[in-house]
Every structure is written in structure tokens, then in C-alpha cells.
Amino acid sequence: MKKWNGFLAILWAMAICQLVFDISFTRHITSDSSYVSSKDDFTTSLWDGLQYFGGLSVSLWTNILALVVLKVVVTYEAFNIRKNFYFLSAVALVPPLLLCVLNIALYKDHYNTGGQNDNIGQIYSYSRTASILINFVAYAIISVQAQKIGGNSVGDGEISQQQLMINELSRRMIYYPLMQTVSRIGASVYEPVYGYGPYLGNSSQNEYIWAIIYAITAPAAGIGYLIIFLMMQPYAYEQFVALLTTCKPVPAPSSSVASGSNTSPMNRKYSETMSD
């Protein structure tokens, strides 16, 4: 089993971006009135910009994963993630970086006032919503394609290994948009109603409640993506448990077990989808 591959490279990039979001979001949501007097404060705009970068880049990485699987299922051709990693990184990182820089550059402008009419915050919020919709659409297409392939059994109702792998891929891809939806529950209400700036306290009870929901659900995405990784990556859960309990990794299964079901070129293409 390969120790490093394209799929893991994307997950590492997602983890770093999620860490940026979590750190900046914590400073954002816990900022009090003694530290942040207004959204025009440069430091506040800096933290907000980093939050926009981290949150949007993670969303774009999930879109990339969904579209890679969609391409494989529709075209029957593997996609080499490692070969195209720099291009994928540009797609996932450049737009959030521009949004971050724009938010910082305009910290004294009316375009990012922190209220309900914060244009930069609205772009960020709408972009993350669009990312969720893209993932749901990709999942729907993958599921339909998987059903079409599953309808053509090899004989007497027997399901081929290729069909099983496609069904497994389609089943797993629903987790990303679901996790994104959960993580945006609080933000979807708090941001358009109470603004995109930090929570300053001295608010109504409803705003306080939604600020708590926002503070809990938004960083929960990191835990959710870890769970998804443990479910999707072969033997990841076993390694995770072993490291927690014994601080030592467990040996990978023998190659004969893994190779027995991947003898055909088509099957190898699907098995390599989430690795190369």
C-alpha cells in the first residue's frame, strides 16, 4: 500500500486550510468590544480575511474531490491527482487568497463594513453555498451513473467488482456536502441576519443563541472531514486506532488480498482514483 498519494496530498492541503479557518474563526467569534470597536479595524479585517481564505479553500478542495470522482465514473478514465496537483492547488487556493487580500485591502472601505451589507462577506457566504450545491449535483450525477452501470450485471444478477467500486465511491461522496451543510447551519442564519463581523456581545438573546450555534458548527467541519477520511481511506481507521492506543502503526494487509479483486485494467483505474 502506498504511503503517500494524490488523495492524501489533497487531504493534507485541506487540513492546513481548515486549521487556518479554525484559528482565524476562533479569534473572529470570540473578539469582544474592548478589542474590536468596528469592522474597520485592520486586525479584524485580517482575521476575517484569513477566515475567508481557510473556509473557501476547504470548500473548493471538496469540489475538486467530487469532480475528480465524477470524471472517473462518467468517463471510465483515471485521473492522476499527483500529476495535476499544482493546477488543482491553484484552483483551490487562488480565489480564496484574492478574497482574503481584497478584504484586507479594503478594510477602511464600505465594501466590508461587517454588517448585513458586507459585500466581501456576502461573496464568501454565497461561494460556500455554491460549493455545497456543486457537491450535491456531482453526487446526484455520480449516483445516477452508478445505477446505470449497476443495472448491467455480468449475468444472473451478479455484480462485478467494478460495479461495487463505483457504488462505494458514489455512496461515500455524499458525506462531503452533508458535512458542509452541517458546518454552515449557524453561519447561514447568523451572517445575513446579524452581519459578517465578529460577535461583540451586548446583543439580543436570539443573536447570542445563534452565535453559539455558529461557534459550534463552523469549526466542527474539521472533525467531520477527519471522520470522512477514516471512512474513505483504506485501513485509515485501523491505523488511527492503533496510533491512539499503542502509538505504533499497524502493518498493512498483504498485497495479495488487495490485488485479488483488482486484476482487470478497468478495476485498477477505479481503485487508483482516490490514490493517484
PDB file of N, CA, C and O in Angstrom, residues 2 5 16 36 77 90 108 138 144 155 160 175 195 199 201 206 209 212 226 258:
ATOM      1  N   LYS A   2       0.565   2.191  -0.827  1.00  0.00           N
ATOM      2  CA  LYS A   2       1.346   3.414  -0.923  1.00  0.00           C
ATOM      3  C   LYS A   2       1.161   4.258   0.335  1.00  0.00           C
ATOM      4  O   LYS A   2       0.068   4.386   0.865  1.00  0.00           O
ATOM      5  N   ASN A   5       0.104   9.574  -1.597  1.00  0.00           N
ATOM      6  CA  ASN A   5      -0.513   9.607  -2.914  1.00  0.00           C
ATOM      7  C   ASN A   5      -1.242  10.922  -3.089  1.00  0.00           C
ATOM      8  O   ASN A   5      -1.243  11.778  -2.197  1.00  0.00           O
ATOM      9  N   ILE A  16      -4.579  21.776   6.343  1.00  0.00           N
ATOM     10  CA  ILE A  16      -3.894  23.043   6.606  1.00  0.00           C
ATOM     11  C   ILE A  16      -4.862  24.213   6.452  1.00  0.00           C
ATOM     12  O   ILE A  16      -4.899  25.135   7.283  1.00  0.00           O
ATOM     13  N   VAL A  36     -12.302  44.859  19.495  1.00  0.00           N
ATOM     14  CA  VAL A  36     -12.801  45.224  18.169  1.00  0.00           C
ATOM     15  C   VAL A  36     -13.899  46.258  18.339  1.00  0.00           C
ATOM     16  O   VAL A  36     -14.989  45.946  18.765  1.00  0.00           O
ATOM     17  N   GLU A  77     -12.141   6.746 -16.924  1.00  0.00           N
ATOM     18  CA  GLU A  77     -10.704   7.002 -17.016  1.00  0.00           C
ATOM     19  C   GLU A  77     -10.194   7.553 -15.696  1.00  0.00           C
ATOM     20  O   GLU A  77     -10.819   8.413 -15.075  1.00  0.00           O
ATOM     21  N   ALA A  90      -3.866  25.618  -7.482  1.00  0.00           N
ATOM     22  CA  ALA A  90      -4.170  26.974  -7.948  1.00  0.00           C
ATOM     23  C   ALA A  90      -5.676  27.217  -7.965  1.00  0.00           C
ATOM     24  O   ALA A  90      -6.154  28.289  -7.565  1.00  0.00           O
ATOM     25  N   LYS A 108     -10.835  49.776   5.205  1.00  0.00           N
ATOM     26  CA  LYS A 108     -11.401  51.090   5.535  1.00  0.00           C
ATOM     27  C   LYS A 108     -12.523  51.495   4.588  1.00  0.00           C
ATOM     28  O   LYS A 108     -13.041  52.600   4.673  1.00  0.00           O
ATOM     29  N   ALA A 138     -22.925  17.003  -8.131  1.00  0.00           N
ATOM     30  CA  ALA A 138     -21.948  15.980  -8.510  1.00  0.00           C
ATOM     31  C   ALA A 138     -22.331  14.629  -7.933  1.00  0.00           C
ATOM     32  O   ALA A 138     -22.243  13.595  -8.613  1.00  0.00           O
ATOM     33  N   VAL A 144     -26.581   8.510 -10.221  1.00  0.00           N
ATOM     34  CA  VAL A 144     -27.330   8.068 -11.409  1.00  0.00           C
ATOM     35  C   VAL A 144     -26.456   7.208 -12.294  1.00  0.00           C
ATOM     36  O   VAL A 144     -26.887   6.146 -12.796  1.00  0.00           O
ATOM     37  N   GLY A 155     -24.290 -11.087 -15.253  1.00  0.00           N
ATOM     38  CA  GLY A 155     -25.062 -12.295 -15.542  1.00  0.00           C
ATOM     39  C   GLY A 155     -25.673 -12.871 -14.285  1.00  0.00           C
ATOM     40  O   GLY A 155     -25.031 -12.960 -13.234  1.00  0.00           O
ATOM     41  N   SER A 160     -20.380  -7.067 -10.678  1.00  0.00           N
ATOM     42  CA  SER A 160     -18.935  -7.116 -10.893  1.00  0.00           C
ATOM     43  C   SER A 160     -18.215  -6.278  -9.846  1.00  0.00           C
ATOM     44  O   SER A 160     -18.802  -5.422  -9.182  1.00  0.00           O
ATOM     45  N   TYR A 175     -20.957  12.360   1.795  1.00  0.00           N
ATOM     46  CA  TYR A 175     -20.541  12.841   3.108  1.00  0.00           C
ATOM     47  C   TYR A 175     -20.022  14.276   3.070  1.00  0.00           C
ATOM     48  O   TYR A 175     -20.211  15.038   4.026  1.00  0.00           O
ATOM     49  N   GLY A 195     -24.951  40.076  10.545  1.00  0.00           N
ATOM     50  CA  GLY A 195     -23.761  40.654   9.960  1.00  0.00           C
ATOM     51  C   GLY A 195     -22.587  39.692   9.910  1.00  0.00           C
ATOM     52  O   GLY A 195     -22.610  38.606  10.498  1.00  0.00           O
ATOM     53  N   TYR A 199     -18.617  38.721  16.759  1.00  0.00           N
ATOM     54  CA  TYR A 199     -19.641  38.860  17.799  1.00  0.00           C
ATOM     55  C   TYR A 199     -19.093  39.754  18.904  1.00  0.00           C
ATOM     56  O   TYR A 199     -18.075  39.444  19.525  1.00  0.00           O
ATOM     57  N   GLY A 201     -20.872  40.924  21.666  1.00  0.00           N
ATOM     58  CA  GLY A 201     -21.560  40.871  22.940  1.00  0.00           C
ATOM     59  C   GLY A 201     -22.635  41.942  23.043  1.00  0.00           C
ATOM     60  O   GLY A 201     -22.914  42.688  22.097  1.00  0.00           O
ATOM     61  N   ASN A 206     -31.608  36.117  20.970  1.00  0.00           N
ATOM     62  CA  ASN A 206     -31.585  35.352  19.727  1.00  0.00           C
ATOM     63  C   ASN A 206     -30.212  35.413  19.056  1.00  0.00           C
ATOM     64  O   ASN A 206     -29.696  34.402  18.568  1.00  0.00           O
ATOM     65  N   ILE A 209     -27.841  33.182  20.959  1.00  0.00           N
ATOM     66  CA  ILE A 209     -28.070  31.752  20.695  1.00  0.00           C
ATOM     67  C   ILE A 209     -27.489  31.352  19.345  1.00  0.00           C
ATOM     68  O   ILE A 209     -26.796  30.327  19.225  1.00  0.00           O
ATOM     69  N   ILE A 212     -23.760  31.135  19.380  1.00  0.00           N
ATOM     70  CA  ILE A 212     -23.284  29.876  19.960  1.00  0.00           C
ATOM     71  C   ILE A 212     -23.356  28.755  18.936  1.00  0.00           C
ATOM     72  O   ILE A 212     -22.414  27.956  18.773  1.00  0.00           O
ATOM     73  N   LEU A 226     -12.252  14.662   9.203  1.00  0.00           N
ATOM     74  CA  LEU A 226     -11.423  13.575   9.726  1.00  0.00           C
ATOM     75  C   LEU A 226     -12.193  12.262   9.715  1.00  0.00           C
ATOM     76  O   LEU A 226     -11.658  11.216   9.311  1.00  0.00           O
ATOM     77  N   ALA A 258      -5.326  -7.392  -1.418  1.00  0.00           N
ATOM     78  CA  ALA A 258      -5.808  -6.208  -2.135  1.00  0.00           C
ATOM     79  C   ALA A 258      -5.805  -6.413  -3.628  1.00  0.00           C
ATOM     80  O   ALA A 258      -6.626  -5.857  -4.346  1.00  0.00           O
TER      81      ALA A 258
END
